[in-house]
PDB file of C-alpha atoms in Angstrom:
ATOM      1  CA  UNK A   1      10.610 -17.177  18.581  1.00  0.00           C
ATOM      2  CA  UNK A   2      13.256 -16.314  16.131  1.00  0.00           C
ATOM      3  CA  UNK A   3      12.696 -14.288  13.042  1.00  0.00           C
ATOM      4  CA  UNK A   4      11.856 -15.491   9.733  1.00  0.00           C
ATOM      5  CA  UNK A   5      14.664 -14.590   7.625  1.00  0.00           C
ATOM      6  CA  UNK A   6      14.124 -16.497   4.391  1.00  0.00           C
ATOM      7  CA  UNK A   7      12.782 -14.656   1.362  1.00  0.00           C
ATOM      8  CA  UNK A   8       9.942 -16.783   0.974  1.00  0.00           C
ATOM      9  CA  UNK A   9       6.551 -15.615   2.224  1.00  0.00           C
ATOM     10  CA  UNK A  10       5.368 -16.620   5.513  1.00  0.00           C
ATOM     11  CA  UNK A  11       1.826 -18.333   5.773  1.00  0.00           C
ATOM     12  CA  UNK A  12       0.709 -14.965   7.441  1.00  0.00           C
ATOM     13  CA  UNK A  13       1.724 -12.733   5.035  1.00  0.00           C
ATOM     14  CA  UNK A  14       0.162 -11.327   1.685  1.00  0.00           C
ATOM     15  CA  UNK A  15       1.192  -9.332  -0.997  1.00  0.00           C
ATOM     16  CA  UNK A  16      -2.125  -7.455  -2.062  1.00  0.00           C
ATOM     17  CA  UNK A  17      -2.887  -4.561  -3.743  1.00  0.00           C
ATOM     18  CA  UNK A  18      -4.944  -1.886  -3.101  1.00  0.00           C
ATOM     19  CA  UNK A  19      -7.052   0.447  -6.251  1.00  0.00           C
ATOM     20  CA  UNK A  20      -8.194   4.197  -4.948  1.00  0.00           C
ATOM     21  CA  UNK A  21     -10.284   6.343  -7.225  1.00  0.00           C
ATOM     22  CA  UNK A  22     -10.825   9.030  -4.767  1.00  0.00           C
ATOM     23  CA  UNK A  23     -14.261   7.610  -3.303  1.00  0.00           C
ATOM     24  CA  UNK A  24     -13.697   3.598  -3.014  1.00  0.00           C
ATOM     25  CA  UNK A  25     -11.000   1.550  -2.178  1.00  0.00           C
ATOM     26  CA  UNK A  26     -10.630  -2.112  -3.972  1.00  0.00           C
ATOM     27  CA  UNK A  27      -8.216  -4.504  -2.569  1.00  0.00           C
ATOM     28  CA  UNK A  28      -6.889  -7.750  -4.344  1.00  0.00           C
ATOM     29  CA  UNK A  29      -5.244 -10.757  -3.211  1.00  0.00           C
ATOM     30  CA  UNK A  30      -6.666  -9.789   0.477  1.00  0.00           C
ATOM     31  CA  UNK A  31      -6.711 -12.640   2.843  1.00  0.00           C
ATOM     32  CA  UNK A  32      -9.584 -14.206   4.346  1.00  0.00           C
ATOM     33  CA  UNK A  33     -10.947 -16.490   6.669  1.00  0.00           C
ATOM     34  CA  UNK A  34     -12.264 -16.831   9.886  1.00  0.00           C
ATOM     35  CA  UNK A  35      -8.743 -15.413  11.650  1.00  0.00           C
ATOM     36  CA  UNK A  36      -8.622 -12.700   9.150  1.00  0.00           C
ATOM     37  CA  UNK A  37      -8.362  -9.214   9.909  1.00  0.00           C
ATOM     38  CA  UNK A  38     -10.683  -6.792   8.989  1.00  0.00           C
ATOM     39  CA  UNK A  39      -9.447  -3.933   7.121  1.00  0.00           C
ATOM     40  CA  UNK A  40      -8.877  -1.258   8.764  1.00  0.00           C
ATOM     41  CA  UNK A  41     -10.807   1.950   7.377  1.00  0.00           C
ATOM     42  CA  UNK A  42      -7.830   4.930   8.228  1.00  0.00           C
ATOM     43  CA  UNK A  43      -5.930   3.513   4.954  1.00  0.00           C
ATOM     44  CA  UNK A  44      -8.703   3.863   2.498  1.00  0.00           C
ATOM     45  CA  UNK A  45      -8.999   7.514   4.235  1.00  0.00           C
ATOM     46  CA  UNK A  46      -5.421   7.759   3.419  1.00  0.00           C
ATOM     47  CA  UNK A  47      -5.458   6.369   0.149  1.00  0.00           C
ATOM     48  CA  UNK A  48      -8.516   8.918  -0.523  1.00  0.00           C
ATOM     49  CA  UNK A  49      -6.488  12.038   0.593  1.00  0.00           C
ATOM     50  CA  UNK A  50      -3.374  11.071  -1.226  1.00  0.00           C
ATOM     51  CA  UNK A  51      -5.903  10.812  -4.779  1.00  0.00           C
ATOM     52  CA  UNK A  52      -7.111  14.060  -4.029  1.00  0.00           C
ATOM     53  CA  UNK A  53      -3.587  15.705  -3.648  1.00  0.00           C
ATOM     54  CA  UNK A  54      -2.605  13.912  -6.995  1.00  0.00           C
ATOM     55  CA  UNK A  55      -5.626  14.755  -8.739  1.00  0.00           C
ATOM     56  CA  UNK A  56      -5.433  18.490  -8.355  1.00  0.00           C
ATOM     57  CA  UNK A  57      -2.089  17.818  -9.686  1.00  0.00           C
ATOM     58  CA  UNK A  58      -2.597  15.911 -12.710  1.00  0.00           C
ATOM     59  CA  UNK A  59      -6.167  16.557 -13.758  1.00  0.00           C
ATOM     60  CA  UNK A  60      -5.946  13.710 -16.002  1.00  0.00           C
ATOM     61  CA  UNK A  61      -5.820  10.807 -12.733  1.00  0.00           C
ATOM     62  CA  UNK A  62      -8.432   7.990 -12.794  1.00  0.00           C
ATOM     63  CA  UNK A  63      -6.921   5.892  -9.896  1.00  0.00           C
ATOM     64  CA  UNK A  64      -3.799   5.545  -7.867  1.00  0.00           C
ATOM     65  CA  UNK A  65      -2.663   1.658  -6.784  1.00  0.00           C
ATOM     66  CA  UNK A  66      -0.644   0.924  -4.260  1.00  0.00           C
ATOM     67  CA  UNK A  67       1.413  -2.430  -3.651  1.00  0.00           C
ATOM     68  CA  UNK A  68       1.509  -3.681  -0.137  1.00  0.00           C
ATOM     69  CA  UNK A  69       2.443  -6.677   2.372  1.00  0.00           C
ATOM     70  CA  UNK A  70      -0.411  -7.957   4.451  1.00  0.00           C
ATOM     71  CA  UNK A  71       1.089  -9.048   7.897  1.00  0.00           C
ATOM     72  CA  UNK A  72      -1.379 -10.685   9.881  1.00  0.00           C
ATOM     73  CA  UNK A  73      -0.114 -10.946  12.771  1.00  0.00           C
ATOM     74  CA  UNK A  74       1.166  -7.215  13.296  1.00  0.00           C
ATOM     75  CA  UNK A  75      -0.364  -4.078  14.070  1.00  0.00           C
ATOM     76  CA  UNK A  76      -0.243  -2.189  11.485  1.00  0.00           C
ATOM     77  CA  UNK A  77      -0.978  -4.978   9.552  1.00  0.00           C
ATOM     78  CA  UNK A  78      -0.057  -3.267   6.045  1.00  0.00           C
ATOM     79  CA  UNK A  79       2.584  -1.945   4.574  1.00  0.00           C
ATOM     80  CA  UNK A  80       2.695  -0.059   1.480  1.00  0.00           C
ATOM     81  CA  UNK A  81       5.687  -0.411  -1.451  1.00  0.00           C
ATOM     82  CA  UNK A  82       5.019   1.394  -4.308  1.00  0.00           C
ATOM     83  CA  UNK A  83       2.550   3.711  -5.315  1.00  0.00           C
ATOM     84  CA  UNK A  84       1.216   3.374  -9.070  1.00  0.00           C
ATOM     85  CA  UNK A  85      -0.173   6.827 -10.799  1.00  0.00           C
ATOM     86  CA  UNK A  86      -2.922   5.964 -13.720  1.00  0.00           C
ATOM     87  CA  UNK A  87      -3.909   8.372 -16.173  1.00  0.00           C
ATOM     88  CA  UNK A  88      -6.036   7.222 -18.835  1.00  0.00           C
ATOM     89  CA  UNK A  89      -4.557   4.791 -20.937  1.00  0.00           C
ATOM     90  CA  UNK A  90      -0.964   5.869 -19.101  1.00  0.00           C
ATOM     91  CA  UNK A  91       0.724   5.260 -16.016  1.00  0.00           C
ATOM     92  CA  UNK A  92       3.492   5.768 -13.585  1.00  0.00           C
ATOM     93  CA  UNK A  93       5.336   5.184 -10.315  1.00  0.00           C
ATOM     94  CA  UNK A  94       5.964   7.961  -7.947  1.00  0.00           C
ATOM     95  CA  UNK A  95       9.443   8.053  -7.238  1.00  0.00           C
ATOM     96  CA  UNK A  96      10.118   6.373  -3.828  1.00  0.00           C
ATOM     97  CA  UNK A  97      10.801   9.127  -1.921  1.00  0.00           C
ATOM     98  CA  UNK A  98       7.806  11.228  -3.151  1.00  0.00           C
ATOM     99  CA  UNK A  99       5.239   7.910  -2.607  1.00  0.00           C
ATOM    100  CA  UNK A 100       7.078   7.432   1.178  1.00  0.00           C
ATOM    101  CA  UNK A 101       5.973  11.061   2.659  1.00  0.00           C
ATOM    102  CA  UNK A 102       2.853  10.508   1.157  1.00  0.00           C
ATOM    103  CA  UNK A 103       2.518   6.993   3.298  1.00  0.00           C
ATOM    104  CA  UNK A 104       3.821   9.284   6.182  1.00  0.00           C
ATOM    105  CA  UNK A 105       1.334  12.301   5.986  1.00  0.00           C
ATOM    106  CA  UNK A 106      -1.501  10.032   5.365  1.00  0.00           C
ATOM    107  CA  UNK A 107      -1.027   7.515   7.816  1.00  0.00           C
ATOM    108  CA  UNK A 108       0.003   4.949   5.630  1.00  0.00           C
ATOM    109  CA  UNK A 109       3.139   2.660   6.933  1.00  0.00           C
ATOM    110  CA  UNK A 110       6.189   2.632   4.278  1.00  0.00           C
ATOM    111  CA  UNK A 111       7.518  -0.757   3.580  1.00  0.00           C
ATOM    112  CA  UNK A 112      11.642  -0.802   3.303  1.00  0.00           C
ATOM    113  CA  UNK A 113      13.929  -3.442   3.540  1.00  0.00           C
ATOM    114  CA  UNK A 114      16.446  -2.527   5.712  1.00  0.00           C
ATOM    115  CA  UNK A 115      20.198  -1.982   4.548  1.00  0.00           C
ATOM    116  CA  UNK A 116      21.626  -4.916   6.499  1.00  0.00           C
ATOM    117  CA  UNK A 117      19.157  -7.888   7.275  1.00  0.00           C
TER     118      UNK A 117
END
């Protein structure tokens, strides 16, 4: 089978996005039917543990989000890209390198493309 290599979407991808606030986990754009997935709980774990860090960091948090691909076929099946910081009314991306060993500590897989593809 070769590799997709257009940078179109395949059918079993999705781009969805996942909302923490340190007890649940919301996640839009999350594809279903009856070969769907089922979430798998370890990433809102993760996503839980990286809130708390953040929170006793900036006591002002209400929620972290965290943009993702969905890869249905693979295991894991998501991928996280950036990692939104909301305070209040305010907000802000981690740097990359900050929101990657997060992913890493918490069990979360970092999505890069590579250099040369």
């Amino acid at each position: 089978m070769s590799k997709n290599t257009s940078n179109f979407l395949s059918l079993r991808e999705a781009r969805i996005r996942l909302t923490c606030n340190g007890y649940t986990l919301h996640a839009d754009g999350f594809p279903s039917g009856p070969d769907s997935v089922p979430f798998p709980p370890f990433y809102k774990t993760g996503l839980c543990q990286i809130f708390n860090y953040l929170e006793a960091r900036l006591p002002g948090l209400t929620c972290i989000s965290v943009l993702g691909i969905w890869f249905q076929d693979e295991n894991p099946p998501f991928y996280a890209m950036d990692l939104w910081v909301q305070e209040g009314e305010e907000g802000f991306y981690l740097p990359m390198s900050m929101a990657s060993s997060l992913f890493q500590e918490n069990g979360i897989p970092y999505y890069h493309k590579p250099l040369f593809c």
